[in-house]
mmCIF file of C-alpha atoms in Angstrom:
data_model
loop_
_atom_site.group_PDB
_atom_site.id
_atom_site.type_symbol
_atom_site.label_atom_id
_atom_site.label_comp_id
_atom_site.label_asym_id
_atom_site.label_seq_id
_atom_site.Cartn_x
_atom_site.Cartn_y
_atom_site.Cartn_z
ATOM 1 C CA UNK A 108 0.000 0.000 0.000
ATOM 2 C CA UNK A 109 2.820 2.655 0.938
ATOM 3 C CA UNK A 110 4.643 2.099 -2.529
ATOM 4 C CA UNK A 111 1.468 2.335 -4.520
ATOM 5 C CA UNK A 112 1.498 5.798 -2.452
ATOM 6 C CA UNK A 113 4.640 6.519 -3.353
ATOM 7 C CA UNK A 114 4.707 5.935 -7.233
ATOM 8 C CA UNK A 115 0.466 7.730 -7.410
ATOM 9 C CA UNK A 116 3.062 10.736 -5.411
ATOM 10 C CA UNK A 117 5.729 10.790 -7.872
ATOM 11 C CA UNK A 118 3.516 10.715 -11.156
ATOM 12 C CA UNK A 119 1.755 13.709 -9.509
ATOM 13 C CA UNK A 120 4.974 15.102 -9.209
ATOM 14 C CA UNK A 121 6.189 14.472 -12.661
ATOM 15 C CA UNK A 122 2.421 15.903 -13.806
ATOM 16 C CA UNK A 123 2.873 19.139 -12.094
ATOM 17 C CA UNK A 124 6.285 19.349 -12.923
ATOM 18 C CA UNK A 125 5.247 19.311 -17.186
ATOM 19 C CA UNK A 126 2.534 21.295 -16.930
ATOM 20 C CA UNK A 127 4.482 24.056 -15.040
ATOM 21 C CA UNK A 128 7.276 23.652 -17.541
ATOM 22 C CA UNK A 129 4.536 23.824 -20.458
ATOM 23 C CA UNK A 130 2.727 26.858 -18.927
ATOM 24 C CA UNK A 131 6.171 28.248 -18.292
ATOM 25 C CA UNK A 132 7.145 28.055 -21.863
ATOM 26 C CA UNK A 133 4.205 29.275 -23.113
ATOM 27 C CA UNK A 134 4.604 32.474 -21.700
ATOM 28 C CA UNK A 135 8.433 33.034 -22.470
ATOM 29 C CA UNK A 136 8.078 31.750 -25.907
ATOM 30 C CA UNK A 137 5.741 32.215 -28.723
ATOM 31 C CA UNK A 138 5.612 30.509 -32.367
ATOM 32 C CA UNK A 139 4.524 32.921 -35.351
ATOM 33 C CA UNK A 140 3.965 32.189 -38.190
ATOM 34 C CA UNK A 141 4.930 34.939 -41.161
ATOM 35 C CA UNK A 142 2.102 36.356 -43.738
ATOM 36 C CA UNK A 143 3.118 38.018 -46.795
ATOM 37 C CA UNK A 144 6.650 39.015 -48.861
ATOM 38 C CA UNK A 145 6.993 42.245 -46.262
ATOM 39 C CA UNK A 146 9.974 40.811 -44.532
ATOM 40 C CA UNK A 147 11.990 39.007 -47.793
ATOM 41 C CA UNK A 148 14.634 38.043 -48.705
ATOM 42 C CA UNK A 149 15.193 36.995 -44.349
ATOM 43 C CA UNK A 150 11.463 35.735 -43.871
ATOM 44 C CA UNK A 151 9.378 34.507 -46.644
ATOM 45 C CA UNK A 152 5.715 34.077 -46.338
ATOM 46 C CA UNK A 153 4.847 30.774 -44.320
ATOM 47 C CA UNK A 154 7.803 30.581 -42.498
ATOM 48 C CA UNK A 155 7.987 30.705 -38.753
ATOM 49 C CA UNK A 156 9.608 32.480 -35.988
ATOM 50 C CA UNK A 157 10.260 31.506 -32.392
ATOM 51 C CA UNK A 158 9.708 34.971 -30.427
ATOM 52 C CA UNK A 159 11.244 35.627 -27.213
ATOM 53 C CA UNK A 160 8.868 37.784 -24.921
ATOM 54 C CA UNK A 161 11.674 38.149 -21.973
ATOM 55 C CA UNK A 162 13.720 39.613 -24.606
ATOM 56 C CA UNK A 163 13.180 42.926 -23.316
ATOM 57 C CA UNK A 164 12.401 43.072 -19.669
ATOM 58 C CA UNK A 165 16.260 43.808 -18.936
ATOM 59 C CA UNK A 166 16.886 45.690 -21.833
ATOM 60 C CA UNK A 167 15.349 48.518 -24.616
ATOM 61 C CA UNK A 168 14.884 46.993 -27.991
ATOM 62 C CA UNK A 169 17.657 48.146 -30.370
ATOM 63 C CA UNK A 170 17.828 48.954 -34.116
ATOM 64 C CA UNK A 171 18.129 46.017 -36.638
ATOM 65 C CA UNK A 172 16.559 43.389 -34.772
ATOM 66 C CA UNK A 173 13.477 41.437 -35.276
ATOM 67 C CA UNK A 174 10.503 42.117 -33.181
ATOM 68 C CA UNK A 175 7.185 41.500 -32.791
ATOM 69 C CA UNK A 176 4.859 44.159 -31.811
ATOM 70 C CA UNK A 177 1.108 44.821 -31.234
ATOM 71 C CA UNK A 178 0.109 47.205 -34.111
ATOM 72 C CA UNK A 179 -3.583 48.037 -33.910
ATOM 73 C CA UNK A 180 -3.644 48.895 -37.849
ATOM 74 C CA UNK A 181 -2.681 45.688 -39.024
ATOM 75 C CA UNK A 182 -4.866 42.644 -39.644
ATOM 76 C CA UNK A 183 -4.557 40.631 -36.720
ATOM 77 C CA UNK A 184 -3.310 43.390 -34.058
ATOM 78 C CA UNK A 185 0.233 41.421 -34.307
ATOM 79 C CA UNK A 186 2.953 42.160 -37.270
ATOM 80 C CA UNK A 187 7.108 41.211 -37.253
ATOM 81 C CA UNK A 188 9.285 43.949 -38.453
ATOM 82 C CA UNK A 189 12.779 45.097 -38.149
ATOM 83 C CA UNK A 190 13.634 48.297 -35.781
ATOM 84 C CA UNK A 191 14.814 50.397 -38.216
ATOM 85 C CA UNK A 192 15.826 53.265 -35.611
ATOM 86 C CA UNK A 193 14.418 54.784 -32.148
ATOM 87 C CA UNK A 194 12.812 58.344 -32.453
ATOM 88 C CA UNK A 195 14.198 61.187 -30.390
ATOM 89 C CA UNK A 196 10.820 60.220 -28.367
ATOM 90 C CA UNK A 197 11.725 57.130 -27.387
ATOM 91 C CA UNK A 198 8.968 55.519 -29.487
ATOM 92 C CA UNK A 199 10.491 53.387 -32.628
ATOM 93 C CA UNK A 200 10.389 53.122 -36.010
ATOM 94 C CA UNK A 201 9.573 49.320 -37.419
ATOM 95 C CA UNK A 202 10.479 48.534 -40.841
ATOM 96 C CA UNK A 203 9.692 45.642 -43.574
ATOM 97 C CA UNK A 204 13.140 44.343 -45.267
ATOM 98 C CA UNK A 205 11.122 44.366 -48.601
ATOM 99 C CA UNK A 206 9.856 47.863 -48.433
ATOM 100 C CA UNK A 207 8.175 47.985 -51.471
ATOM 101 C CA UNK A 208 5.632 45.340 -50.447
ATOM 102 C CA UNK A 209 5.744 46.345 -46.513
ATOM 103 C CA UNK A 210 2.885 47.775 -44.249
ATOM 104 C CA UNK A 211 5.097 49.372 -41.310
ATOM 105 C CA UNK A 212 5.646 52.820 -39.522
ATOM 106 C CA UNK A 213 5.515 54.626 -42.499
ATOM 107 C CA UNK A 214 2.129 53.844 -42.954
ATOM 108 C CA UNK A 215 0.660 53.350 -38.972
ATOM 109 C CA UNK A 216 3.437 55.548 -37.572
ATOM 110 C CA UNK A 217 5.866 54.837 -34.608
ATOM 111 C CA UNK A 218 5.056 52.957 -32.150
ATOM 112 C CA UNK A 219 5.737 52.857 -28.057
ATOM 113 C CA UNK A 220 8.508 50.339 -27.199
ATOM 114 C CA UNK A 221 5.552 48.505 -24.382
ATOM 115 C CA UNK A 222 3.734 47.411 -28.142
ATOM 116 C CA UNK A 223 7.472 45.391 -28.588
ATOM 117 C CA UNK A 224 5.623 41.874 -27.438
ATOM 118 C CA UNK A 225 9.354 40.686 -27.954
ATOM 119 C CA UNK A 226 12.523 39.569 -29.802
ATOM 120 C CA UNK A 227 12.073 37.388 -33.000
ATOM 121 C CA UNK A 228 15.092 34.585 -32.363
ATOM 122 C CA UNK A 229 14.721 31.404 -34.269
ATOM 123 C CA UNK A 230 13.297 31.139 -37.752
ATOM 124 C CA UNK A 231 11.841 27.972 -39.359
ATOM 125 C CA UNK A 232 10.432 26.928 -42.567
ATOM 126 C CA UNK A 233 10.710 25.656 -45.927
ATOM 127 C CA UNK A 234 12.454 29.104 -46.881
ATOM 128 C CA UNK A 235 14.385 30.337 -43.727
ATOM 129 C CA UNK A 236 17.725 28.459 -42.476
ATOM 130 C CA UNK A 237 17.364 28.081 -39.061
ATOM 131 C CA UNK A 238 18.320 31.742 -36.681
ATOM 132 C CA UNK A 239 17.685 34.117 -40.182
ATOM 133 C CA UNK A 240 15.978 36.806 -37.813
ATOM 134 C CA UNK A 241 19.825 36.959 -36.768
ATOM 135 C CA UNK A 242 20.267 38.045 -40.024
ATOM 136 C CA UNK A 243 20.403 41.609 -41.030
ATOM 137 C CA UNK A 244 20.384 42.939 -44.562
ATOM 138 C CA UNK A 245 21.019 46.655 -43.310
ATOM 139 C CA UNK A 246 22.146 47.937 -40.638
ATOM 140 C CA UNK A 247 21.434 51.478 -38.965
ATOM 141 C CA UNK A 248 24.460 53.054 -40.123
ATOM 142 C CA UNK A 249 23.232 51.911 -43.592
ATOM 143 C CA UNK A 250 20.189 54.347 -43.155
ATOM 144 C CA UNK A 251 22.132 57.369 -43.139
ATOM 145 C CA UNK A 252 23.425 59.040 -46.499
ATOM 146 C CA UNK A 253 26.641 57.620 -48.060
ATOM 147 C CA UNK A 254 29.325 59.284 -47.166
ATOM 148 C CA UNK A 255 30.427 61.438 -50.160
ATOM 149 C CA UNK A 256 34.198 60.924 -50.827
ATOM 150 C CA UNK A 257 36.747 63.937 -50.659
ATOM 151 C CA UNK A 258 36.821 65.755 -54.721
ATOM 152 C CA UNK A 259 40.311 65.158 -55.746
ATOM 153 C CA UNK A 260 42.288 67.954 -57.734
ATOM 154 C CA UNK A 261 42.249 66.957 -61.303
ATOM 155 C CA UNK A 262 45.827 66.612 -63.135
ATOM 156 C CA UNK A 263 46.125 70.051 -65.427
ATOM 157 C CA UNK A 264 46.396 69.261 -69.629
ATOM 158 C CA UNK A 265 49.864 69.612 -70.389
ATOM 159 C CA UNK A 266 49.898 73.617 -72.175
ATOM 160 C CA UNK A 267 47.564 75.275 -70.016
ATOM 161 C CA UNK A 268 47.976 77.654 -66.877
#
């Protein structure tokens, strides 16, 4: 009787042990999957992304990653973009890759860093290779103007002052 006690104690055990871990997880991690060409060539439509929401609780999001954020302007509420830069405001400015085909701040506007929901880590899919949100095709010093190089002098024609 005491060691039908004991192993009815240690399944409970083991039971509350995976559902903690699984309700756990599910708040510090969420699968999304990606709609539409507004983040190609990095994520292609149907691909997914593991997000991070502890990401940010020690840290402001930065330019050139890959978040997701609540956008109220957006069908369903949710869309993943790149953090193209932070306004002097503190609010930031989320960018497609593929700006031609991209609904992002220039069309709702910045957004507050608490719509950030979190940090877009590992992608999946038949298109992605596994960590592409790692990848970044620009990078904020990229958004500035080229530099213009220095005019040099040009040699004088041989006969002329």
């Amino acid at each position: 009787r005491n060691e039908e006690r004991l192993v009815r104690a240690r399944w409970l055990m083991v039971g509350l042990v995976v559902s903690t871990g699984t309700m756990l997880a599910a708040r510090v991690a969420e699968r999304v999957r990606i709609t539409g060409p507004s983040m190609e060539p990095v994520l292609r439509d149907g691909d997914r992304v593991l997000v991070n929401r502890l990401a940010y609780l020690l840290r402001r999001p930065r330019p050139g990653e890959v978040v997701l954020a609540r956008v109220s302007t957006v069908p369903g509420g949710v869309t993943v973009k790149r953090i193209a830069a932070v306004e002097g405001s503190g609010h930031l400015i989320l960018l497609g890759d593929n700006r031609a085909q991209s609904t992002d701040s220039r069309h709702f506007g910045a957004v507050p860093p608490r719509a950030v929901l979190g940090a877009c880590g590992i992608a999946t899919g038949r298109h992605s290779d596994v960590g592409a949100c790692r990848d970044q095709p620009y990078t904020p010093r990229q958004l500035r103007p080229p530099a213009v190089a220095p005019r040099r002098a040009l040699p004088r024609p041989p006969g002329l002052l």
